[in-house]
CSV table of C-alpha atoms and ligand atoms in Angstrom, one decimal:
chain,number,residue,atom,x,y,z
A,288,MET,CA,0.1,0.1,-0.1
A,289,PRO,CA,1.5,3.5,-1.0
A,290,PRO,CA,1.8,6.2,1.8
A,291,THR,CA,-1.0,8.8,1.9
A,292,GLU,CA,-0.6,11.7,0.0
A,293,ARG,CA,-0.5,14.5,2.5
A,294,LEU,CA,-2.3,17.5,1.3
A,295,TYR,CA,-1.5,19.6,4.3
A,296,TYR,CA,2.2,19.6,3.2
A,297,HIS,CA,1.4,22.1,0.5
A,298,ASP,CA,-1.6,23.9,1.9
A,299,SER,CA,-1.9,24.3,5.7
A,300,PHE,CA,-5.1,26.0,4.9
A,301,LEU,CA,-7.1,23.3,3.2
A,302,TYR,CA,-9.9,22.5,5.3
A,303,SER,CA,-12.0,20.6,2.6
A,304,PHE,CA,-10.9,17.9,0.3
A,305,ASP,CA,-12.2,14.9,-1.9
A,306,ALA,CA,-10.7,11.5,-1.5
A,307,SER,CA,-11.4,7.7,-1.9
A,308,VAL,CA,-11.5,5.3,0.8
A,309,LEU,CA,-8.8,2.5,0.3
A,310,GLU,CA,-9.4,0.4,3.2
A,311,CYS,CA,-11.7,0.4,6.3
A,312,ALA,CA,-10.3,-1.7,9.2
A,313,GLU,CA,-10.4,-2.3,12.8
A,314,ARG,CA,-7.5,-0.8,14.6
A,315,GLY,CA,-7.2,-1.5,18.5
A,316,GLY,CA,-10.9,-2.4,18.6
A,317,ARG,CA,-11.9,1.0,16.7
A,318,PRO,CA,-12.8,1.6,12.9
A,319,ALA,CA,-10.1,3.4,11.0
A,320,VAL,CA,-10.1,4.5,7.3
A,321,LEU,CA,-7.3,4.8,5.1
A,322,LEU,CA,-7.6,7.6,2.2
A,323,ASP,CA,-5.6,7.8,-0.9
A,324,ARG,CA,-4.9,11.5,0.1
A,325,THR,CA,-5.7,13.7,3.1
A,326,ALA,CA,-5.6,17.0,4.6
A,327,PHE,CA,-6.0,15.7,8.2
A,328,TYR,CA,-2.9,16.1,10.3
A,329,PRO,CA,-1.7,13.0,12.2
A,330,THR,CA,-0.2,13.3,15.6
A,331,SER,CA,3.8,13.8,15.0
A,332,GLY,CA,6.6,16.1,15.7
A,333,GLY,CA,5.0,17.2,18.9
A,334,GLN,CA,1.8,18.5,17.0
A,335,VAL,CA,-1.5,16.9,18.0
A,336,HIS,CA,-3.9,15.3,15.2
A,337,ASP,CA,-6.8,17.2,13.5
A,338,THR,CA,-10.5,16.2,13.9
A,339,GLY,CA,-13.4,16.8,11.7
A,340,THR,CA,-15.9,14.7,9.6
A,341,LEU,CA,-15.7,12.4,6.4
A,342,VAL,CA,-19.1,13.1,4.1
A,343,LEU,CA,-20.0,9.9,2.5
A,344,GLU,CA,-21.7,9.4,-0.9
A,345,SER,CA,-24.9,9.0,1.0
A,346,GLU,CA,-24.3,12.6,2.6
A,347,GLN,CA,-24.0,10.8,5.9
A,348,GLU,CA,-21.3,12.6,8.2
A,349,VAL,CA,-18.9,10.3,10.0
A,350,PRO,CA,-16.9,12.2,12.7
A,351,VAL,CA,-13.1,11.8,12.6
A,352,VAL,CA,-11.9,11.5,16.1
A,353,GLU,CA,-8.1,10.7,16.0
A,354,VAL,CA,-5.8,10.7,13.1
A,355,ALA,CA,-2.2,8.6,13.3
A,356,GLU,CA,0.4,7.8,11.0
A,357,GLU,CA,2.3,4.7,10.4
A,358,ASP,CA,6.2,4.4,10.0
A,359,ASP,CA,5.5,3.4,6.2
A,360,GLY,CA,3.8,6.8,5.8
A,361,ARG,CA,0.1,5.6,5.7
A,362,ILE,CA,-2.3,7.6,7.7
A,363,TRP,CA,-5.1,6.1,9.4
A,364,HIS,CA,-8.5,8.1,10.4
A,365,PHE,CA,-10.2,6.7,13.2
A,366,VAL,CA,-13.9,7.2,12.9
A,367,SER,CA,-16.9,6.8,14.9
A,368,SER,CA,-18.5,4.4,12.5
A,369,PRO,CA,-17.0,2.5,9.1
A,370,ALA,CA,-16.9,4.0,5.7
A,371,PRO,CA,-17.2,1.2,2.9
A,372,SER,CA,-13.9,0.9,0.6
A,373,GLY,CA,-14.1,2.2,-2.7
A,374,GLN,CA,-16.6,5.1,-1.7
A,375,LYS,CA,-15.7,8.5,-2.6
A,376,VAL,CA,-15.6,10.9,0.4
A,377,ARG,CA,-15.3,14.5,1.3
A,378,GLY,CA,-13.1,15.4,4.2
A,379,ARG,CA,-13.8,18.4,6.3
A,380,VAL,CA,-11.1,19.4,8.9
A,381,ASP,CA,-12.2,21.2,12.1
A,382,ALA,CA,-10.9,24.6,11.1
A,383,SER,CA,-10.6,26.5,14.6
A,384,ARG,CA,-8.9,23.4,16.0
A,385,ARG,CA,-6.3,23.4,13.0
A,386,ARG,CA,-5.9,27.4,13.5
A,387,ASP,CA,-5.1,26.9,17.0
A,388,HIS,CA,-2.6,24.1,16.4
A,389,MET,CA,-1.0,26.3,13.7
A,390,GLN,CA,-0.9,29.3,16.1
A,391,GLN,CA,1.0,27.0,18.7
A,392,HIS,CA,3.2,25.2,16.4
A,393,SER,CA,4.4,28.0,14.3
A,394,GLY,CA,4.7,30.3,17.7
A,395,GLN,CA,7.0,27.3,18.9
A,396,HIS,CA,9.3,27.8,15.9
A,397,VAL,CA,9.5,31.6,16.6
A,398,LEU,CA,10.1,31.0,20.4
A,399,SER,CA,12.8,28.4,19.8
A,400,ALA,CA,14.5,30.5,17.2
A,401,ALA,CA,14.5,33.5,19.8
A,402,PHE,CA,16.3,31.4,22.4
A,403,ILE,CA,18.8,30.5,19.7
A,404,HIS,CA,19.5,34.0,18.4
A,405,LEU,CA,19.6,35.8,21.8
A,406,PHE,CA,21.4,32.8,24.0
A,407,ASP,CA,22.2,29.9,22.0
A,408,PHE,CA,19.9,27.7,23.7
A,409,PRO,CA,18.7,25.0,21.5
A,410,THR,CA,15.4,23.2,21.7
A,411,ALA,CA,15.3,19.4,22.4
A,412,SER,CA,11.8,18.7,22.2
A,413,PHE,CA,8.3,20.2,21.7
A,414,HIS,CA,5.0,19.2,23.2
A,415,MET,CA,1.5,20.4,22.3
A,416,GLY,CA,-1.1,20.0,24.9
A,417,ALA,CA,-4.7,20.5,25.2
A,418,GLU,CA,-4.2,23.9,27.3
A,419,SER,CA,-0.6,24.8,26.8
A,420,CYS,CA,2.5,23.9,25.0
A,421,THR,CA,6.0,23.2,26.3
A,422,ILE,CA,9.6,23.1,24.8
A,423,ASP,CA,12.5,21.6,26.6
A,424,LEU,CA,15.6,23.5,26.1
A,425,ALA,CA,19.0,21.9,26.2
A,426,ILE,CA,20.5,23.8,29.1
A,427,ASN,CA,21.8,21.7,32.1
A,428,ASP,CA,24.8,21.6,34.5
A,429,LEU,CA,27.0,20.2,31.6
A,430,THR,CA,26.6,23.3,29.2
A,431,ALA,CA,27.3,25.6,32.4
A,432,LYS,CA,24.5,27.7,31.5
A,433,SER,CA,21.2,28.5,33.2
A,434,LEU,CA,18.0,30.3,32.4
A,435,ASP,CA,16.5,33.3,34.3
A,436,VAL,CA,13.4,35.3,34.4
A,437,LYS,CA,15.2,38.2,32.5
A,438,GLN,CA,16.3,36.0,29.6
A,439,ILE,CA,12.7,34.5,29.5
A,440,ILE,CA,10.9,37.9,29.2
A,441,GLN,CA,13.6,38.7,26.7
A,442,ALA,CA,12.9,35.9,24.4
A,443,GLU,CA,9.1,36.3,24.7
A,444,ARG,CA,9.8,40.0,23.8
A,445,LEU,CA,11.8,38.9,20.8
A,446,ALA,CA,9.4,36.3,19.6
A,447,ASN,CA,6.6,39.0,19.7
A,448,GLU,CA,8.4,41.5,17.7
A,449,ILE,CA,9.1,38.8,14.9
A,450,ILE,CA,5.1,38.5,15.1
A,451,THR,CA,4.4,42.0,15.1
A,452,GLU,CA,6.7,42.4,11.8
A,453,ASP,CA,4.4,39.8,10.1
A,454,ARG,CA,7.1,38.2,8.3
A,455,TRP,CA,6.4,35.5,5.5
A,456,VAL,CA,6.5,31.9,6.3
A,457,LYS,CA,7.4,29.4,3.4
A,458,ILE,CA,7.2,25.8,2.8
A,459,SER,CA,10.1,24.1,0.7
A,460,PHE,CA,11.4,20.8,-0.3
A,461,VAL,CA,15.0,20.1,-0.5
A,462,SER,CA,17.7,17.5,-0.4
A,463,LEU,CA,19.6,16.9,2.9
A,464,ASP,CA,22.8,18.4,1.4
A,465,GLU,CA,20.9,21.5,0.4
A,466,ALA,CA,19.3,21.7,3.8
A,467,GLN,CA,22.8,21.6,5.6
A,468,ARG,CA,23.9,24.3,3.1
A,469,LEU,CA,21.2,26.4,3.9
A,470,GLY,CA,21.9,26.0,7.8
A,471,VAL,CA,18.8,24.6,8.8
A,472,ARG,CA,18.2,25.0,12.7
A,473,LYS,CA,16.9,21.5,13.4
A,474,LEU,CA,17.1,18.0,11.4
A,475,PRO,CA,14.7,15.4,11.9
A,476,PRO,CA,16.3,12.2,13.6
A,477,LYS,CA,15.3,10.0,10.5
A,478,GLN,CA,15.6,11.3,7.0
A,479,THR,CA,14.0,9.7,3.9
A,480,GLY,CA,13.9,11.5,0.5
A,481,ASP,CA,13.4,15.3,0.2
A,482,LEU,CA,13.2,17.3,3.6
A,483,ARG,CA,10.2,19.9,4.2
A,484,LEU,CA,11.5,23.1,5.5
A,485,ILE,CA,9.6,25.9,7.2
A,486,ASP,CA,11.3,29.2,6.7
A,487,ILE,CA,10.3,32.3,8.6
A,488,ALA,CA,11.9,35.1,6.8
A,489,ASP,CA,15.4,35.9,8.0
A,490,PHE,CA,14.8,34.5,11.5
A,491,ASP,CA,14.4,30.7,11.2
A,492,LEU,CA,14.6,27.8,8.9
A,493,THR,CA,13.7,24.3,10.4
A,494,ALA,CA,12.9,20.8,8.9
A,495,CYS,CA,9.5,20.1,10.0
A,496,GLY,CA,6.2,18.0,9.0
A,497,GLY,CA,3.8,20.3,10.8
A,498,THR,CA,0.9,22.7,9.6
A,499,HIS,CA,2.1,26.6,9.9
A,500,VAL,CA,0.6,29.9,9.3
A,501,ARG,CA,1.4,31.9,6.3
A,502,SER,CA,2.9,34.8,8.0
A,503,THR,CA,3.9,35.4,11.6
A,504,GLY,CA,1.2,37.9,12.3
A,505,GLN,CA,-1.2,35.0,12.2
A,506,ILE,CA,0.4,33.6,15.3
A,507,GLY,CA,-1.0,36.6,17.2
A,508,SER,CA,0.8,36.5,20.1
A,509,ILE,CA,3.2,34.4,22.6
A,510,LEU,CA,2.7,34.4,26.4
A,511,VAL,CA,5.5,32.5,28.2
A,512,ARG,CA,4.1,30.9,31.4
A,513,LYS,CA,6.4,29.0,34.1
A,514,THR,CA,9.5,27.3,33.8
A,515,GLU,CA,10.8,24.1,35.4
A,516,ASN,CA,14.1,22.0,35.7
A,517,VAL,CA,13.8,18.7,33.9
A,518,LYS,CA,16.3,15.9,33.4
A,519,GLN,CA,17.2,17.1,29.7
A,520,GLY,CA,17.2,21.1,30.7
A,521,VAL,CA,14.7,23.5,31.0
A,522,ARG,CA,10.9,23.1,30.4
A,523,VAL,CA,9.5,26.2,29.2
A,524,GLU,CA,5.6,26.4,29.2
A,525,PHE,CA,3.9,29.0,26.7
A,526,VAL,CA,0.4,29.6,24.9
A,527,CYS,CA,0.2,31.3,21.4
A,528,GLY,CA,-2.7,33.4,19.7
A,529,LEU,CA,-6.3,33.1,21.0
A,530,ARG,CA,-4.8,30.6,23.7
A,531,ALA,CA,-2.6,33.3,25.0
A,532,VAL,CA,-5.9,35.6,25.4
A,533,SER,CA,-7.8,33.0,27.2
A,534,THR,CA,-5.2,32.3,29.4
A,535,ALA,CA,-4.7,35.9,30.4
A,536,ARG,CA,-8.4,36.1,30.7
A,537,GLN,CA,-8.5,33.3,33.1
A,538,ASP,CA,-5.5,34.6,35.1
A,539,TYR,CA,-7.2,38.1,35.3
A,540,ALA,CA,-10.5,36.6,36.5
A,541,THR,CA,-8.7,34.4,39.4
A,542,LEU,CA,-6.6,37.9,40.4
A,543,THR,CA,-9.9,39.9,40.5
A,544,GLU,CA,-11.8,37.2,42.4
A,545,THR,CA,-9.0,37.0,45.1
A,546,ALA,CA,-8.6,40.7,45.1
A,547,ALA,CA,-12.4,41.3,45.8
A,548,LEU,CA,-12.0,38.8,48.7
A,549,LEU,CA,-9.3,40.9,50.4
A,550,SER,CA,-10.9,44.1,49.2
A,551,THR,CA,-8.1,45.3,47.3
A,552,HIS,CA,-6.7,46.0,43.7
A,553,ILE,CA,-4.8,43.1,41.9
A,554,ARG,CA,-1.4,45.0,41.8
A,555,GLU,CA,-1.7,45.3,45.8
A,556,LEU,CA,-2.3,41.3,46.1
A,557,PRO,CA,1.2,40.2,46.8
A,558,GLN,CA,1.6,42.9,50.0
A,559,GLN,CA,-1.9,42.1,51.1
A,560,VAL,CA,-1.5,38.3,51.2
A,561,GLY,CA,1.6,38.8,52.6
A,562,LYS,CA,0.1,40.8,55.3
A,563,VAL,CA,-2.8,38.3,55.8
A,564,ILE,CA,-0.2,35.4,56.2
A,565,GLN,CA,1.6,37.5,59.0
A,566,GLU,CA,-1.7,38.2,60.8
A,567,ALA,CA,-2.5,34.4,60.7
A,568,LYS,CA,0.9,33.6,62.0
A,569,GLY,CA,0.3,36.3,64.9
A,570,ALA,CA,-3.1,34.9,65.7
A,571,GLY,CA,-1.9,31.3,65.9
A,572,LYS,CA,0.9,32.3,68.3
A,573,VAL,CA,-1.7,34.1,70.6
A,574,GLN,CA,-4.0,31.0,70.4
A,575,HIS,CA,-1.3,28.8,71.5
A,576,LYS,CA,-0.6,31.0,74.4
A,577,LEU,CA,-4.3,31.0,75.6
A,578,LEU,CA,-4.3,27.3,74.9
A,579,GLU,CA,-1.4,26.8,77.3
A,580,GLU,CA,-2.9,29.1,80.0
A,581,ILE,CA,-6.4,26.9,79.8
A,582,ALA,CA,-4.4,23.8,80.2
A,583,GLU,CA,-2.6,25.2,83.2
A,584,LEU,CA,-5.6,26.2,84.9
A,585,ARG,CA,-7.2,22.8,84.2
A,586,ALA,CA,-4.5,21.0,85.3
A,587,VAL,CA,-4.6,22.8,88.8
A,588,GLU,CA,-8.3,21.9,88.8
A,589,MET,CA,-7.9,18.5,87.9
A,590,LEU,CA,-4.9,17.8,90.3
A,591,ALA,CA,-7.0,19.1,93.4
A,592,LYS,CA,-9.7,16.7,92.6
A,593,ALA,CA,-7.4,13.7,91.9
A,594,THR,CA,-7.0,10.9,94.6
A,595,GLY,CA,-4.9,7.8,94.7
A,596,THR,CA,-1.4,6.8,94.8
A,597,PRO,CA,-0.2,7.6,92.0
A,598,ARG,CA,-3.1,10.0,91.1
A,599,VAL,CA,-4.7,8.3,87.9
A,600,ILE,CA,-6.5,11.1,86.0
A,601,VAL,CA,-8.8,10.0,83.2
A,602,SER,CA,-10.6,12.6,81.1
A,603,VAL,CA,-12.1,12.7,77.5
A,604,PHE,CA,-12.4,16.1,75.8
A,605,PRO,CA,-15.0,16.0,72.9
A,606,GLU,CA,-14.4,19.7,71.8
A,607,ARG,CA,-10.6,19.9,72.2
A,608,ASP,CA,-7.9,18.5,69.9
A,609,ALA,CA,-4.7,16.6,70.2
A,610,VAL,CA,-2.6,19.7,70.7
A,611,PHE,CA,-4.6,20.6,73.8
A,612,ILE,CA,-4.6,17.3,75.4
A,613,LYS,CA,-1.0,16.9,75.0
A,614,LEU,CA,-0.4,20.5,76.6
A,615,LEU,CA,-2.5,19.5,79.4
A,616,ALA,CA,-0.9,16.0,79.8
A,617,GLN,CA,2.4,18.1,80.1
A,618,LYS,CA,1.1,20.6,82.6
A,619,LEU,CA,-0.3,17.6,84.7
A,620,THR,CA,2.8,15.3,84.9
A,621,ALA,CA,5.0,18.5,85.4
A,622,ALA,CA,3.0,19.9,88.4
A,623,ALA,CA,3.4,16.8,90.5
A,624,ALA,CA,5.7,13.7,90.9
A,625,ASP,CA,2.6,11.1,91.4
A,626,VAL,CA,0.6,11.7,88.2
A,627,VAL,CA,-0.6,9.3,85.6
A,628,ALA,CA,-2.9,11.1,82.9
A,629,LEU,CA,-4.8,9.2,80.4
A,630,LEU,CA,-6.5,11.6,77.9
A,631,ALA,CA,-8.6,11.5,74.9
A,632,SER,CA,-9.8,14.3,72.2
A,633,GLY,CA,-12.5,14.5,69.9
A,634,ALA,CA,-12.0,17.4,68.0
A,635,GLY,CA,-10.5,16.9,64.2
A,636,GLN,CA,-9.0,13.4,64.3
A,637,ALA,CA,-9.7,11.8,67.5
A,638,ALA,CA,-6.5,11.4,69.5
A,639,MET,CA,-5.2,9.9,72.8
A,640,VAL,CA,-2.4,11.0,75.3
A,641,PHE,CA,-1.0,8.9,78.1
A,642,ALA,CA,1.5,10.6,80.2
A,643,GLN,CA,3.2,9.9,83.8
A,644,SER,CA,5.4,12.0,85.9
A,645,PRO,CA,9.0,11.3,85.4
A,646,GLY,CA,10.1,8.4,88.0
A,647,GLN,CA,6.7,6.8,87.6
A,648,LYS,CA,7.1,2.9,86.8
A,649,HIS,CA,4.5,2.5,83.8
A,650,ASN,CA,5.6,2.4,80.1
A,651,MET,CA,3.3,4.7,78.4
A,652,GLY,CA,4.8,4.0,74.9
A,653,GLN,CA,3.8,0.5,75.0
A,654,LEU,CA,0.6,1.2,76.9
A,655,MET,CA,-0.3,3.2,73.8
A,656,LYS,CA,0.9,0.7,71.3
A,657,ASP,CA,-1.2,-1.9,72.8
A,658,THR,CA,-4.3,0.2,73.0
A,659,MET,CA,-3.8,1.4,69.4
A,660,ALA,CA,-3.7,-2.2,68.4
A,661,LYS,CA,-7.3,-2.7,69.7
A,662,LEU,CA,-8.5,0.5,68.1
A,663,ASN,CA,-6.8,0.2,64.5
A,664,GLY,CA,-5.0,3.3,65.4
A,665,ARG,CA,-1.6,4.3,65.2
A,666,GLY,CA,0.7,5.7,67.9
A,667,GLY,CA,3.5,5.3,70.4
A,668,GLY,CA,6.2,7.4,72.3
A,669,THR,CA,8.6,7.5,75.3
A,670,ALA,CA,8.1,5.8,78.6
A,671,ASP,CA,6.7,8.9,80.3
A,672,MET,CA,4.8,10.4,77.2
A,673,ALA,CA,2.7,8.8,74.3
A,674,GLN,CA,0.5,10.0,71.7
A,675,GLY,CA,-2.0,8.1,69.3
A,676,GLY,CA,-4.3,8.9,66.5
A,677,LEU,CA,-7.5,6.9,65.9
A,678,PRO,CA,-9.1,6.0,62.5
A,679,ALA,CA,-11.3,8.8,61.1
A,680,GLY,CA,-15.0,8.4,61.7
A,681,ALA,CA,-17.0,5.8,63.8
A,682,VAL,CA,-15.1,7.1,67.0
A,683,ASP,CA,-17.4,6.7,70.1
A,684,LEU,CA,-16.1,8.8,72.7
A,685,ALA,CA,-18.2,7.0,75.5
A,686,GLN,CA,-16.5,3.6,74.5
A,687,ILE,CA,-13.3,5.5,74.6
A,688,GLU,CA,-13.8,6.7,78.0
A,689,LYS,CA,-14.9,3.2,79.2
A,690,LEU,CA,-11.7,1.8,77.8
A,691,LEU,CA,-9.6,4.5,79.6
A,692,LYS,CA,-11.2,3.7,82.9
A,693,GLU,CA,-10.5,0.0,82.6
A,694,ILE,CA,-6.8,0.7,81.7
A,695,ALA,CA,-6.6,2.9,84.7
A,696,ALA,CA,-8.2,0.1,86.9
A,697,GLY,CA,-5.3,-2.2,85.5
A,698,LEU,CA,-2.3,0.1,86.3
B,785,ZN,ZN1,7.8,22.2,13.9
């Protein structure tokens, strides 16, 4: 079977074409159609596939949901229902999806070239996602280079200048020798026959099989987003064209919503959020101080009532959390030399704290481990102080209190 004639190679703006169905087969459990010629772009070279429809002779419209290429150059169109072999069909490519892909892919060529022109950072790979795109720049410890925010802004600026200059973008087919003589930026890993070159006037020349704009103005704009260090270098996330506008729109909406919560202007957000964080930290400290004072008072009160030798104190606090009962246990055992405290809390994740005054003979860590094993919880600690957490949900504090009293009776 000969390779599929790729109509998009010569015209990226061809959205409608006539073709014949050579074969319709099940591929991976899905019906797929082989045409003699196609304007549908198959996933390759970092660019994702087109979608659209095939209109059959009966006028029935069959959606094309995915397009993939074989090593031998055949292109399979995955369809929602089979189309009989020998049929003449009209293919219709989803134009807005194609235009978006052209903006992202041509934008990538411009951005990659900008990183070369400014800093000699080559692009190792390109990925087009549903929301954003990335390039991996080959920068690492071995190249003794790095990428900073200033450089990113410079590259973004240069790329957008090339867009506003509306430079022409041309497709040509040349031999490998000719391509090397012309000084092509990037060659494909495998070369068979002539190379397809994408030429951006006096700025970039790359071998590429993708669909591209006619002139850089059609890219619209490039917005660089985050960067992150990856194994092969630095990953740069970006969006082009209408995606850049919708991304900026979304960012603005998020900022506006956040600013409204703080009754401030979006430009004041970093200072305002910083202030809120500082205030929260301050309030946390005050709260902890108050909690310590309450624990101190409760300890005095409980010790006054406690009897026995040693004084074993059992108490359950449904409204308090683990932090409080730990504080209380510390206060109780520090205030007197003859105290054993068995405490539980119900707020947040239910918890237990077992503690004894230093010098008492029990092993609180072991006691906690044994108790948690019975309750499917986890915990442990030292001989004098141990803590355990009970599994979320289905904690009956009355049962816990009963259990603590049993433990106390056995000491
Ligand atoms: Zn490309």
